[in-house]
Coordinates of C-alpha atoms in Angstrom, one line a residue:
Chain X
X563 CA 24.4 9.4 50.0
X564 CA 27.1 11.1 47.9
X565 CA 27.7 15.1 49.1
X566 CA 27.8 16.0 44.5
X567 CA 24.4 13.9 44.6
X568 CA 22.7 15.4 47.6
X569 CA 21.5 19.1 45.8
X570 CA 18.2 19.8 45.0
X571 CA 16.5 17.9 42.1
X572 CA 14.9 19.3 39.7
X573 CA 12.3 16.3 38.3
X574 CA 11.0 18.8 36.1
X575 CA 14.3 19.5 34.0
X576 CA 15.5 15.4 34.9
X577 CA 12.4 14.6 33.2
X578 CA 12.6 16.9 30.4
X579 CA 15.8 16.1 29.6
X580 CA 14.4 12.1 29.9
X581 CA 11.4 12.7 27.8
X582 CA 12.7 14.5 24.5
X583 CA 14.9 11.3 24.3
X584 CA 12.1 9.0 24.7
X585 CA 9.9 10.5 22.4
X586 CA 12.5 10.7 20.1
X587 CA 13.0 7.1 19.6
X588 CA 9.5 6.5 20.6
X589 CA 9.2 8.3 17.4
X590 CA 11.8 6.0 15.7
X591 CA 10.8 2.9 16.6
X592 CA 7.0 3.5 15.7
X593 CA 7.3 3.7 11.9
X594 CA 4.3 4.9 10.3
X595 CA 5.0 2.2 7.3
X596 CA 3.6 -0.5 9.3
X597 CA 1.3 -1.0 5.5
X598 CA -2.6 -0.8 5.5
X599 CA -3.0 2.5 7.8
X600 CA -1.8 -0.2 11.0
X601 CA 1.5 2.6 11.3
X602 CA -0.2 5.2 11.1
X603 CA -3.1 3.6 13.9
X604 CA 0.2 2.3 16.2
X605 CA 1.2 5.5 16.1
X606 CA -1.6 7.5 17.3
X607 CA -1.4 5.3 19.9
X608 CA 1.8 5.7 21.3
X609 CA 3.2 9.0 20.4
X610 CA 1.6 12.8 21.9
X611 CA 0.4 11.7 25.0
X612 CA 0.4 10.7 27.9
X613 CA 2.8 10.6 31.2
X614 CA 5.0 8.8 30.5
X615 CA 5.1 7.4 34.1
X616 CA 6.5 3.7 33.3
X617 CA 9.7 4.6 31.0
X618 CA 10.4 7.4 33.8
X619 CA 10.8 4.8 35.8
X620 CA 13.1 3.0 33.7
X621 CA 15.1 5.5 33.6
X622 CA 15.5 6.4 37.1
X623 CA 15.6 3.2 38.2
X624 CA 18.6 2.8 35.9
X625 CA 20.7 5.8 36.7
X626 CA 19.8 4.6 40.2
X627 CA 22.5 1.1 39.1
X628 CA 24.5 3.5 36.3
X629 CA 22.9 0.9 33.5
X630 CA 24.1 1.0 30.1
X631 CA 22.2 4.0 28.9
X632 CA 21.1 2.1 25.1
X633 CA 19.6 -0.7 27.2
X634 CA 17.9 2.0 29.6
X635 CA 16.1 3.9 26.4
X636 CA 15.2 0.8 24.6
X637 CA 13.5 -0.6 27.5
X638 CA 11.6 2.2 28.8
X639 CA 10.5 2.8 25.0
X640 CA 9.7 -1.2 25.5
X641 CA 7.3 -0.6 28.9
X642 CA 5.2 2.6 27.0
X643 CA 4.5 0.0 24.4
X644 CA 2.9 -2.2 26.2
X645 CA 0.9 0.1 28.3
X646 CA -0.2 2.3 25.5
X647 CA -1.2 -1.2 23.3
X648 CA -3.0 -2.4 26.6
X649 CA -5.4 1.5 26.8
X650 CA -5.7 0.5 23.5
X651 CA -7.5 -2.9 23.6
X652 CA -9.2 -2.3 27.2
X653 CA -11.3 0.7 25.6
X654 CA -12.4 -1.4 23.5
X655 CA -16.5 -1.9 22.9
X656 CA -15.8 -5.3 24.5
X657 CA -14.0 -4.2 27.2
X658 CA -14.0 -0.5 29.0
X659 CA -15.6 1.0 25.1
X660 CA -14.5 4.0 26.4
X661 CA -14.0 6.8 23.3
X662 CA -11.7 9.2 25.2
X663 CA -8.2 9.7 26.4
X664 CA -6.0 12.2 27.2
X665 CA -8.2 14.1 25.0
X666 CA -8.1 12.6 21.9
X667 CA -11.0 9.7 20.0
X668 CA -9.8 6.6 21.4
X669 CA -7.7 4.6 19.2
X670 CA -11.2 2.1 18.0
X671 CA -13.3 5.7 17.5
X672 CA -9.8 6.4 14.5
X673 CA -9.2 3.7 13.2
X674 CA -11.8 1.0 13.3
X675 CA -11.9 -1.8 16.0
X676 CA -10.2 -4.1 13.4
X677 CA -6.9 -2.3 13.2
X678 CA -7.2 -1.4 16.5
X679 CA -6.8 -4.6 17.6
X680 CA -4.2 -4.9 15.6
X681 CA -2.3 -2.1 16.2
X682 CA -2.2 -3.4 19.7
X683 CA -1.0 -6.4 18.6
X684 CA 1.6 -5.3 16.5
X685 CA 2.8 -3.3 19.6
X686 CA 3.2 -6.0 21.6
X687 CA 5.4 -6.9 19.6
X688 CA 7.1 -4.3 18.8
X689 CA 8.2 -3.6 22.3
X690 CA 9.8 -7.3 22.8
X691 CA 11.7 -6.4 19.3
X692 CA 13.0 -3.1 20.4
X693 CA 14.2 -5.4 23.9
X694 CA 16.4 -8.0 21.9
X695 CA 18.5 -5.6 19.3
X696 CA 20.9 -7.2 17.5
X697 CA 22.7 -4.3 16.4
X698 CA 23.7 -2.4 19.4
X699 CA 26.0 -4.0 21.7
X700 CA 24.1 -5.0 24.3
X701 CA 24.9 -7.8 26.4
X702 CA 22.5 -10.6 25.3
X703 CA 22.3 -11.8 29.2
X704 CA 20.4 -7.3 29.6
X705 CA 18.7 -8.3 26.6
X706 CA 17.1 -11.8 28.1
X707 CA 16.1 -10.3 31.5
X708 CA 14.9 -7.2 30.3
X709 CA 12.4 -10.0 27.9
X710 CA 11.8 -12.2 30.7
X711 CA 10.3 -8.7 33.5
X712 CA 8.9 -7.3 30.8
X713 CA 6.1 -10.3 29.9
X714 CA 6.2 -12.0 33.2
X715 CA 4.4 -7.7 34.4
X716 CA 2.7 -7.3 31.2
X717 CA 0.7 -11.5 31.0
X718 CA -1.4 -13.3 33.0
X719 CA 0.4 -12.9 36.4
X720 CA 0.4 -9.5 35.8
X721 CA -1.7 -7.3 33.8
X722 CA -3.4 -9.2 31.6
X723 CA -4.4 -11.2 34.3
X724 CA -5.2 -7.7 36.7
X725 CA -7.7 -7.0 34.0
X726 CA -9.2 -10.3 33.6
X727 CA -10.2 -9.9 37.3
X728 CA -11.0 -6.6 37.0
X729 CA -13.4 -7.5 34.3
X730 CA -14.9 -10.4 36.3
X731 CA -15.8 -8.0 39.1
X732 CA -17.4 -5.3 38.1
X733 CA -20.3 -4.9 40.8
X734 CA -19.2 -7.2 42.8
X735 CA -17.7 -6.1 46.7
X736 CA -14.5 -6.9 46.7
X737 CA -12.7 -7.2 50.2
X738 CA -9.8 -4.7 50.2
X739 CA -7.4 -7.9 49.6
X740 CA -9.1 -8.6 46.6
X741 CA -9.5 -5.5 45.6
X742 CA -5.0 -4.8 45.8
X743 CA -4.5 -8.1 44.8
X744 CA -6.2 -7.1 41.5
X745 CA -5.1 -3.8 41.2
X746 CA -0.9 -5.2 42.3
X747 CA -1.7 -7.7 39.1
X748 CA -2.9 -5.2 36.8
X749 CA -1.4 -1.0 37.2
X750 CA 1.3 -2.4 39.9
X751 CA 3.6 -5.4 37.9
X752 CA 3.7 -3.5 34.8
X753 CA 4.7 0.0 37.1
X754 CA 7.4 -2.3 39.3
X755 CA 8.3 -4.5 36.3
X756 CA 9.4 -0.8 35.0
X757 CA 11.6 -0.2 37.9
X758 CA 13.1 -3.6 37.7
X759 CA 14.0 -3.1 34.5
X760 CA 15.6 -0.3 34.7
X761 CA 17.6 -2.2 37.6
X762 CA 18.6 -4.8 34.7
X763 CA 20.4 -2.5 32.7
X764 CA 23.2 -2.5 34.8
X765 CA 24.4 -4.7 38.3
X766 CA 22.6 -4.1 41.5
X767 CA 23.0 -6.8 44.7
X768 CA 20.4 -8.6 46.2
X769 CA 19.5 -6.0 48.7
X770 CA 19.6 -3.4 46.1
X771 CA 16.9 -5.7 44.2
X772 CA 14.7 -5.7 47.3
X773 CA 14.3 -2.9 47.3
X774 CA 13.6 -1.7 44.4
X775 CA 11.0 -4.3 44.5
X776 CA 9.1 -3.2 47.5
X777 CA 9.6 0.2 45.7
X778 CA 7.8 -0.4 43.1
X779 CA 5.1 -2.4 45.3
X780 CA 4.5 0.3 47.3
X781 CA 4.9 3.7 44.4
X782 CA 2.7 1.4 41.7
X783 CA -0.4 0.8 43.7
X784 CA -0.2 4.4 45.4
X785 CA -0.3 5.1 41.5
X786 CA -3.9 3.3 41.8
X787 CA -5.4 4.6 44.6
X788 CA -4.2 8.3 43.1
X789 CA -6.8 7.2 40.3
X790 CA -9.5 6.2 42.1
X791 CA -9.1 9.3 44.5
X792 CA -9.0 11.8 41.1
X793 CA -11.6 9.8 38.7
X794 CA -13.8 11.2 41.9
X795 CA -12.4 14.6 42.2
X796 CA -11.4 15.7 39.3
X797 CA -13.2 16.5 35.7
X798 CA -12.4 15.5 32.3
X799 CA -10.7 18.0 30.7
X800 CA -8.2 17.7 33.6
X801 CA -7.8 13.9 33.4
X802 CA -7.7 14.0 29.4
X803 CA -10.0 11.1 29.6
X804 CA -13.4 10.4 31.2
X805 CA -13.6 11.4 34.5
X806 CA -16.6 9.9 37.0
X807 CA -15.8 6.7 35.1
X808 CA -15.6 4.1 37.9
X809 CA -18.6 4.2 39.4
X810 CA -20.2 4.8 36.4
X811 CA -19.5 1.8 36.1
X812 CA -19.8 0.3 39.2
X813 CA -16.7 -0.9 39.6
X814 CA -14.3 -1.4 42.4
X815 CA -12.5 0.9 43.7
X816 CA -10.4 2.6 46.7
X817 CA -12.6 5.5 47.3
X818 CA -15.8 3.0 46.6
X819 CA -14.6 0.7 49.7
X820 CA -12.3 3.2 51.8
X821 CA -13.5 6.5 51.3
X822 CA -11.8 9.5 50.0
X823 CA -10.5 10.5 53.5
X824 CA -8.9 6.8 54.0
X825 CA -7.8 6.3 50.7
X826 CA -5.4 9.6 50.5
X827 CA -4.3 8.6 53.8
X828 CA -3.0 5.2 52.4
X829 CA -1.0 6.8 49.3
X830 CA 0.6 8.5 51.8
X831 CA 1.5 5.9 54.0
X832 CA 1.9 4.0 50.2
X833 CA 4.6 6.9 49.9
X834 CA 6.4 6.0 53.3
X835 CA 6.8 2.8 52.6
X836 CA 8.3 3.6 48.8
X837 CA 10.7 6.3 50.6
X838 CA 11.8 3.8 53.2
X839 CA 12.1 1.4 50.2
X840 CA 15.2 3.5 48.5
X841 CA 16.6 4.3 51.8
X842 CA 17.5 1.2 52.5
X843 CA 18.2 0.2 49.1
X844 CA 22.5 1.3 49.6
X845 CA 21.8 2.6 46.4
X846 CA 23.8 6.0 45.2
X847 CA 21.6 8.2 43.5
X848 CA 17.8 7.5 44.0
X849 CA 16.3 10.9 43.6
X850 CA 14.9 10.2 41.0
X851 CA 12.7 7.6 42.0
X852 CA 12.1 9.5 45.0
X853 CA 11.4 12.5 42.6
X854 CA 8.7 10.2 41.0
X855 CA 7.3 8.7 43.9
X856 CA 6.3 11.9 44.8
X857 CA 4.9 12.8 41.9
X858 CA 3.0 10.3 42.0
X859 CA 1.4 10.5 44.8
X860 CA 0.9 14.4 44.7
X861 CA -0.2 14.4 40.5
X862 CA -3.8 16.1 39.3
X863 CA -4.3 13.6 36.3
Chain P
X104 CA 24.0 -37.2 3.4
X105 CA 25.3 -40.0 6.1
X106 CA 24.2 -42.8 4.7
X107 CA 22.4 -42.9 8.6
X108 CA 20.5 -40.7 7.7
X109 CA 19.0 -41.6 4.0
X110 CA 16.9 -44.4 5.9
X111 CA 13.3 -44.3 5.0
X112 CA 12.4 -41.1 7.1
X113 CA 8.3 -41.8 8.9
X114 CA 6.7 -38.2 9.4
X115 CA 4.4 -39.2 10.9
X116 CA 6.5 -40.6 13.5
X117 CA 8.8 -38.6 13.6
X118 CA 5.9 -35.9 14.3
X119 CA 3.6 -37.9 17.0
X120 CA 6.8 -37.8 19.1
X121 CA 7.7 -35.0 18.7
X122 CA 4.4 -33.7 19.1
X123 CA 3.4 -35.7 22.2
X124 CA 6.2 -33.4 23.9
X125 CA 4.9 -30.2 22.4
X126 CA 1.3 -30.6 24.1
X127 CA 2.7 -31.6 27.2
X128 CA 4.6 -28.8 27.5
X129 CA 1.8 -26.7 26.3
X130 CA -0.4 -28.0 28.7
X131 CA 2.7 -27.6 31.2
X132 CA 3.2 -24.4 30.4
X133 CA -0.3 -22.6 30.1
X134 CA -1.3 -23.1 33.5
X135 CA -5.1 -22.9 34.1
X136 CA -4.8 -21.1 37.6
X137 CA -3.9 -17.7 35.5
X138 CA -6.5 -14.9 37.2
X139 CA -10.0 -14.8 37.1
X140 CA -11.0 -17.6 34.1
X141 CA -8.2 -15.8 31.5
X142 CA -6.1 -19.5 32.2
X143 CA -9.4 -21.2 31.0
X144 CA -10.1 -19.3 27.8
X145 CA -5.8 -20.0 27.0
X146 CA -6.2 -23.8 27.7
X147 CA -8.8 -23.8 25.6
X148 CA -7.3 -21.5 22.8
X149 CA -4.1 -23.6 22.7
X150 CA -4.3 -27.0 24.0
X151 CA -5.9 -29.8 21.8
X152 CA -6.4 -28.5 18.3
X153 CA -4.4 -27.7 15.6
X154 CA -2.0 -29.3 13.1
X155 CA 1.6 -27.8 15.5
X156 CA 2.7 -27.1 11.9
X157 CA 4.8 -24.3 13.7
X158 CA 6.0 -26.3 16.5
X159 CA 7.8 -29.2 13.8
X160 CA 8.7 -26.6 11.2
X161 CA 10.9 -25.0 14.8
X162 CA 11.7 -28.8 16.3
X163 CA 13.0 -29.8 12.2
X164 CA 14.5 -26.1 12.0
X165 CA 16.7 -27.1 14.9
X166 CA 17.2 -31.0 14.8
X167 CA 19.0 -30.0 10.9
X168 CA 21.7 -27.4 12.7
X169 CA 22.0 -30.4 15.7
X170 CA 20.3 -27.1 18.4
X171 CA 19.8 -27.2 21.6
X172 CA 16.9 -29.0 23.0
X173 CA 15.2 -27.4 25.8
X174 CA 15.0 -23.6 24.0
X175 CA 14.2 -26.1 20.9
X176 CA 11.1 -27.2 23.0
X177 CA 10.1 -23.8 24.3
X178 CA 10.6 -22.1 20.8
X179 CA 8.3 -24.4 19.6
X180 CA 6.2 -24.0 22.2
X181 CA 6.0 -19.8 21.5
X182 CA 6.2 -20.1 18.0
X183 CA 2.5 -22.2 19.0
X184 CA 0.8 -19.9 21.5
X185 CA 2.0 -16.7 18.4
X186 CA -0.6 -18.9 16.0
X187 CA -2.8 -19.2 18.7
X188 CA -3.6 -16.0 20.2
X189 CA -4.4 -14.7 16.6
X190 CA -6.8 -17.0 15.9
X191 CA -8.7 -15.7 18.5
X192 CA -7.7 -12.5 17.8
X193 CA -8.6 -13.1 14.1
X194 CA -12.5 -15.0 14.6
X195 CA -14.1 -11.8 16.8
X196 CA -16.4 -10.3 15.6
X197 CA -14.4 -6.9 14.4
X198 CA -12.6 -9.2 12.3
X199 CA -13.4 -12.3 11.2
X200 CA -16.9 -13.1 13.1
X201 CA -15.8 -16.8 12.7
X202 CA -18.1 -19.0 15.1
X203 CA -16.4 -22.1 14.2
X204 CA -12.7 -23.3 14.6
X205 CA -10.8 -26.5 14.8
X206 CA -14.6 -28.2 15.3
X207 CA -15.6 -26.7 17.9
X208 CA -17.1 -22.6 19.2
X209 CA -14.6 -20.4 18.8
X210 CA -12.6 -19.3 21.6
X211 CA -15.0 -15.1 21.9
X212 CA -18.6 -17.7 21.7
X213 CA -17.1 -19.9 24.7
X214 CA -15.7 -17.3 27.1
X215 CA -17.2 -13.7 25.8
X216 CA -15.2 -10.8 23.5
X217 CA -13.5 -9.2 26.5
X218 CA -12.5 -12.6 27.6
X219 CA -11.1 -13.7 24.2
X220 CA -8.8 -10.3 23.7
X221 CA -7.0 -10.8 26.6
X222 CA -6.9 -14.3 26.4
X223 CA -4.3 -13.4 22.8
X224 CA -2.9 -10.5 24.9
X225 CA -2.1 -12.5 27.4
X226 CA -0.8 -15.0 24.7
X227 CA 0.8 -13.0 22.9
X228 CA 2.9 -12.3 26.1
X229 CA 3.6 -15.5 27.6
X230 CA 5.1 -17.0 23.9
X231 CA 8.2 -14.4 24.7
X232 CA 8.3 -15.2 28.3
X233 CA 9.0 -19.2 27.4
X234 CA 12.0 -17.9 25.0
X235 CA 13.9 -16.0 28.0
X236 CA 13.7 -18.8 30.9
X237 CA 16.2 -17.7 34.3
X238 CA 16.7 -21.2 35.4
X239 CA 17.8 -24.1 32.1
X240 CA 20.9 -22.6 30.8
X241 CA 20.1 -22.1 27.2
X242 CA 22.2 -19.0 26.5
X243 CA 21.7 -15.7 26.8
X244 CA 22.4 -15.0 23.5
X245 CA 20.1 -17.9 21.9
X246 CA 17.4 -16.1 24.2
X247 CA 17.6 -13.5 22.6
X248 CA 17.7 -14.7 19.1
X249 CA 14.4 -16.2 19.2
X250 CA 12.8 -13.3 20.9
X251 CA 14.3 -11.1 17.8
X252 CA 13.0 -13.8 15.0
X253 CA 9.1 -14.0 17.0
X254 CA 8.9 -10.6 17.3
X255 CA 9.6 -9.8 13.7
X256 CA 8.0 -12.2 12.4
X257 CA 4.9 -11.5 14.8
X258 CA 5.1 -8.0 14.9
X259 CA 4.1 -4.9 11.9
X260 CA 6.5 -6.8 9.5
X261 CA 5.0 -9.2 9.9
X262 CA 2.3 -11.5 10.6
X263 CA -0.5 -8.2 12.2
X264 CA 1.5 -6.7 9.0
X265 CA -0.3 -9.2 6.6
X266 CA -3.2 -9.3 8.9
X267 CA -3.6 -5.4 8.4
X268 CA -3.8 -5.5 4.0
X269 CA -6.2 -8.8 4.5
X270 CA -8.1 -6.6 6.4
X271 CA -7.6 -3.8 4.0
X272 CA -7.6 -5.9 0.9
X273 CA -11.6 -7.0 1.0
X274 CA -13.3 -7.2 -2.0
X275 CA -10.5 -5.3 -4.3
X276 CA -8.7 -7.5 -6.8
X277 CA -4.9 -7.7 -5.9
X278 CA -2.0 -8.5 -8.1
X279 CA -0.7 -11.4 -8.7
X280 CA 2.3 -9.5 -6.9
X281 CA 0.3 -7.5 -4.1
X282 CA -1.4 -11.0 -3.3
X283 CA 2.0 -12.7 -2.5
X284 CA 3.4 -9.7 -0.2
X285 CA -0.4 -10.0 1.7
X286 CA 0.7 -13.9 2.1
X287 CA 4.0 -13.2 2.4
X288 CA 3.7 -11.9 6.3
X289 CA 0.2 -12.5 6.7
X290 CA 1.2 -16.7 7.1
X291 CA 4.5 -16.9 5.5
X292 CA 6.6 -14.5 8.0
X293 CA 5.5 -17.3 10.9
X294 CA 6.0 -19.9 9.5
X295 CA 9.9 -19.1 7.6
X296 CA 10.3 -17.7 11.5
X297 CA 9.6 -21.1 13.2
X298 CA 11.9 -22.5 10.9
X299 CA 14.9 -20.4 11.6
X300 CA 14.5 -20.1 15.1
X301 CA 14.9 -24.0 15.2
X302 CA 18.2 -22.9 13.7
X303 CA 18.8 -20.2 16.1
X304 CA 19.1 -23.4 18.4
X305 CA 21.9 -23.9 17.1
X306 CA 25.1 -22.4 15.2
X307 CA 24.5 -22.8 11.5
X308 CA 26.5 -21.0 9.1
X309 CA 26.3 -17.8 5.9
X310 CA 24.9 -21.1 3.5
X311 CA 22.4 -23.0 5.2
X312 CA 20.6 -19.7 7.1
X313 CA 20.1 -18.5 3.3
X314 CA 19.0 -22.2 2.6
X315 CA 16.6 -22.5 5.0
X316 CA 15.2 -18.7 4.6
X317 CA 14.4 -19.5 1.0
X318 CA 12.7 -23.3 2.0
X319 CA 11.1 -21.3 4.5
X320 CA 10.1 -18.2 2.3
X321 CA 8.8 -21.4 -0.1
X322 CA 6.5 -23.4 2.6
X323 CA 4.9 -20.9 4.0
X324 CA 4.0 -19.0 0.9
X325 CA 3.0 -22.9 0.0
X326 CA 0.7 -23.5 3.3
X327 CA -1.4 -20.2 2.4
X328 CA -1.9 -21.1 -1.9
X329 CA -2.9 -24.7 -0.5
X330 CA -5.1 -23.2 1.9
X331 CA -6.3 -20.8 -1.0
X332 CA -7.6 -24.5 -2.5
X333 CA -9.1 -26.4 0.2
X334 CA -11.5 -23.5 0.9
X335 CA -12.7 -24.3 -2.2
X336 CA -12.7 -27.8 -2.8
X337 CA -12.8 -28.6 0.9
X338 CA -15.8 -29.4 3.0
X339 CA -16.2 -27.7 6.2
X340 CA -15.9 -30.9 8.6
X341 CA -12.4 -32.1 6.9
X342 CA -11.2 -29.1 7.7
X343 CA -12.4 -27.8 11.3
X344 CA -13.6 -24.7 10.2
X345 CA -16.5 -22.7 7.6
X346 CA -15.2 -24.2 4.4
X347 CA -16.0 -21.5 1.7
X348 CA -15.3 -18.6 4.0
X349 CA -13.6 -16.3 1.2
X350 CA -15.4 -16.1 -1.3
X351 CA -18.2 -15.5 0.7
X352 CA -16.2 -12.5 2.6
X353 CA -14.7 -11.3 -0.8
X354 CA -11.2 -12.0 0.2
X355 CA -8.8 -12.1 -2.7
X356 CA -7.5 -15.7 -2.6
X357 CA -4.8 -17.4 -4.8
X358 CA -7.9 -19.8 -6.4
X359 CA -9.5 -16.5 -7.6
X360 CA -6.7 -14.9 -8.8
X361 CA -5.3 -17.9 -10.3
X362 CA -7.9 -20.5 -10.7
X363 CA -7.6 -24.1 -8.7
X364 CA -5.3 -25.7 -12.0
X365 CA -2.2 -23.1 -12.0
X366 CA -3.1 -22.6 -7.6
X367 CA -1.9 -26.5 -7.8
X368 CA 0.8 -25.6 -10.3
X369 CA 1.8 -22.9 -7.7
X370 CA 1.7 -24.8 -4.7
X371 CA 4.4 -27.5 -6.2
X372 CA 6.8 -25.7 -7.9
X373 CA 6.9 -24.1 -4.6
X374 CA 7.4 -27.4 -3.1
X375 CA 10.4 -27.5 -5.3
X376 CA 12.3 -24.3 -4.6
X377 CA 11.5 -25.9 -1.0
X378 CA 13.6 -29.1 -1.7
X379 CA 16.1 -27.4 -3.4
X380 CA 17.4 -25.0 -0.9
X381 CA 17.2 -27.5 1.3
X382 CA 19.6 -29.2 -1.2
X383 CA 21.1 -26.4 -1.3
X384 CA 21.2 -25.9 2.5
X385 CA 24.5 -28.3 3.1
X386 CA 23.1 -29.6 6.5
X387 CA 23.3 -32.8 7.4
X388 CA 19.5 -34.1 8.0
X389 CA 17.5 -32.4 6.8
X390 CA 14.6 -35.3 6.2
X391 CA 11.8 -33.5 8.5
X392 CA 12.1 -30.3 6.9
X393 CA 11.9 -32.8 3.6
X394 CA 9.0 -34.3 4.5
X395 CA 7.3 -31.5 6.5
X396 CA 7.5 -29.7 3.2
X397 CA 5.2 -32.6 1.4
X398 CA 3.0 -32.7 3.4
X399 CA 2.3 -28.9 3.5
X400 CA 0.9 -29.4 0.0
X401 CA -0.2 -32.8 0.3
X402 CA -2.6 -31.7 2.9
X403 CA -6.4 -31.9 3.2
X404 CA -6.6 -30.0 5.6

């Protein structure tokens, strides 16, 4: 790593600067003018909330490869729209039936189920629309790569597939392999996809691609392990969503399978895997990716 | 038009040949292996049913411009997946609450609401995935254009926006302008988008693009006017879905606004607009587009 980039890295100020751009872009692209209250529901689902972990992973991945800045901003927002739509649908009565999200009533509570369903659908379409602009000089090859990565991460081989497994697993005793498979799809695919989309905004060689794939897989799984831990040890106010929900819904989790101590050890092991992958990437500046991996494991909400 | 292409055109055999390719591609791309029954629900929603009007419009549009055949097949299937997902979500209890579709129980009746919701979500993601393959030599510029057109047609400025207006319009007395605006988004955008996606598989000059846009707009609106007429005059067995549903749900329709005779006259007028646009397109072979427009207006289901 160059001397210039080994200076102490301040994730807080790095994130603040990048999130300013993300929030302002989301507010510009998710327009209130969408018909019949649809825009209001879409904005409610997306703006002013969430850790924005996925956009930060996109932007950190793009920085590591010196990627196209405008493409990375669009990719960051697109991933967040997919995440936001999945929460809207996941909270609906026919799915998790949750009424509290990010400390606010969920979208279907606020806008009704029909509008929540449509807002989620429209957010998914908008995510792909953002990736294929016709006026900003983003190379078509980059656009197509981003669409490919996002569609795979969001679809039946990724997030939606994982949700289907989750749904079918309530009340079942999964093995650790089955639990890992579910989470690799349900949460891991989109988190890993975020890193890879960032890298797709520039040019990463095969070694770097492979390293970022391993980094994304480890961070994605670590995120879920920590989520399972927090669901047990944190309260609803800190989480901004209903705590203790997993046990209440009889969902298999790392804590229920491994216990709290071994779950924490596993999260630490995944963090080590992520950092090892970065070290082997050959990329010049992976400080943001490094700091984000640590944050995922050390967070308290 | 060249002498070679003025020979009598047989829409039935043209459609049969093209639909064979579409059905086989859909069956290959919508895989049963998607986890936890998701693949079964997705296939149930897509295969063995429907007129496939949108795929045929894509393929006819592509033929008119001599477009990339593989891109056109992918675009045709992608549009159908968007249409299929919208039906799955639209039939759910929180939306239209319909139990019969294409003569079969709707997806949520067959697979449960949660899996229906996820199957719809996964179908939308798959639609975009189909447009951005990494191994078939479809130019990235074509891929990006197709994504842009489909995302706009499906999202808040298109289909999803129109559904939101539809939802908000139940029991209201719309003006003809308001009704037209709703249908231009709800059904028109995806039908028009189909034609434009076909054209995007090749190179159409500005004159042809504009003509196809006008053709698509006219056919899209005609489709809905005829739908409203059929909802009144046909029976459920012929339609393959519940007839008389609009009046029962107190939805504004062309028939309720204009009456049956003026609705029929309006459909004829829109057909004339569509055929005029083709005549002004400067395109060599618009026979399939011509025949499809006539079929949309003359159909009985």
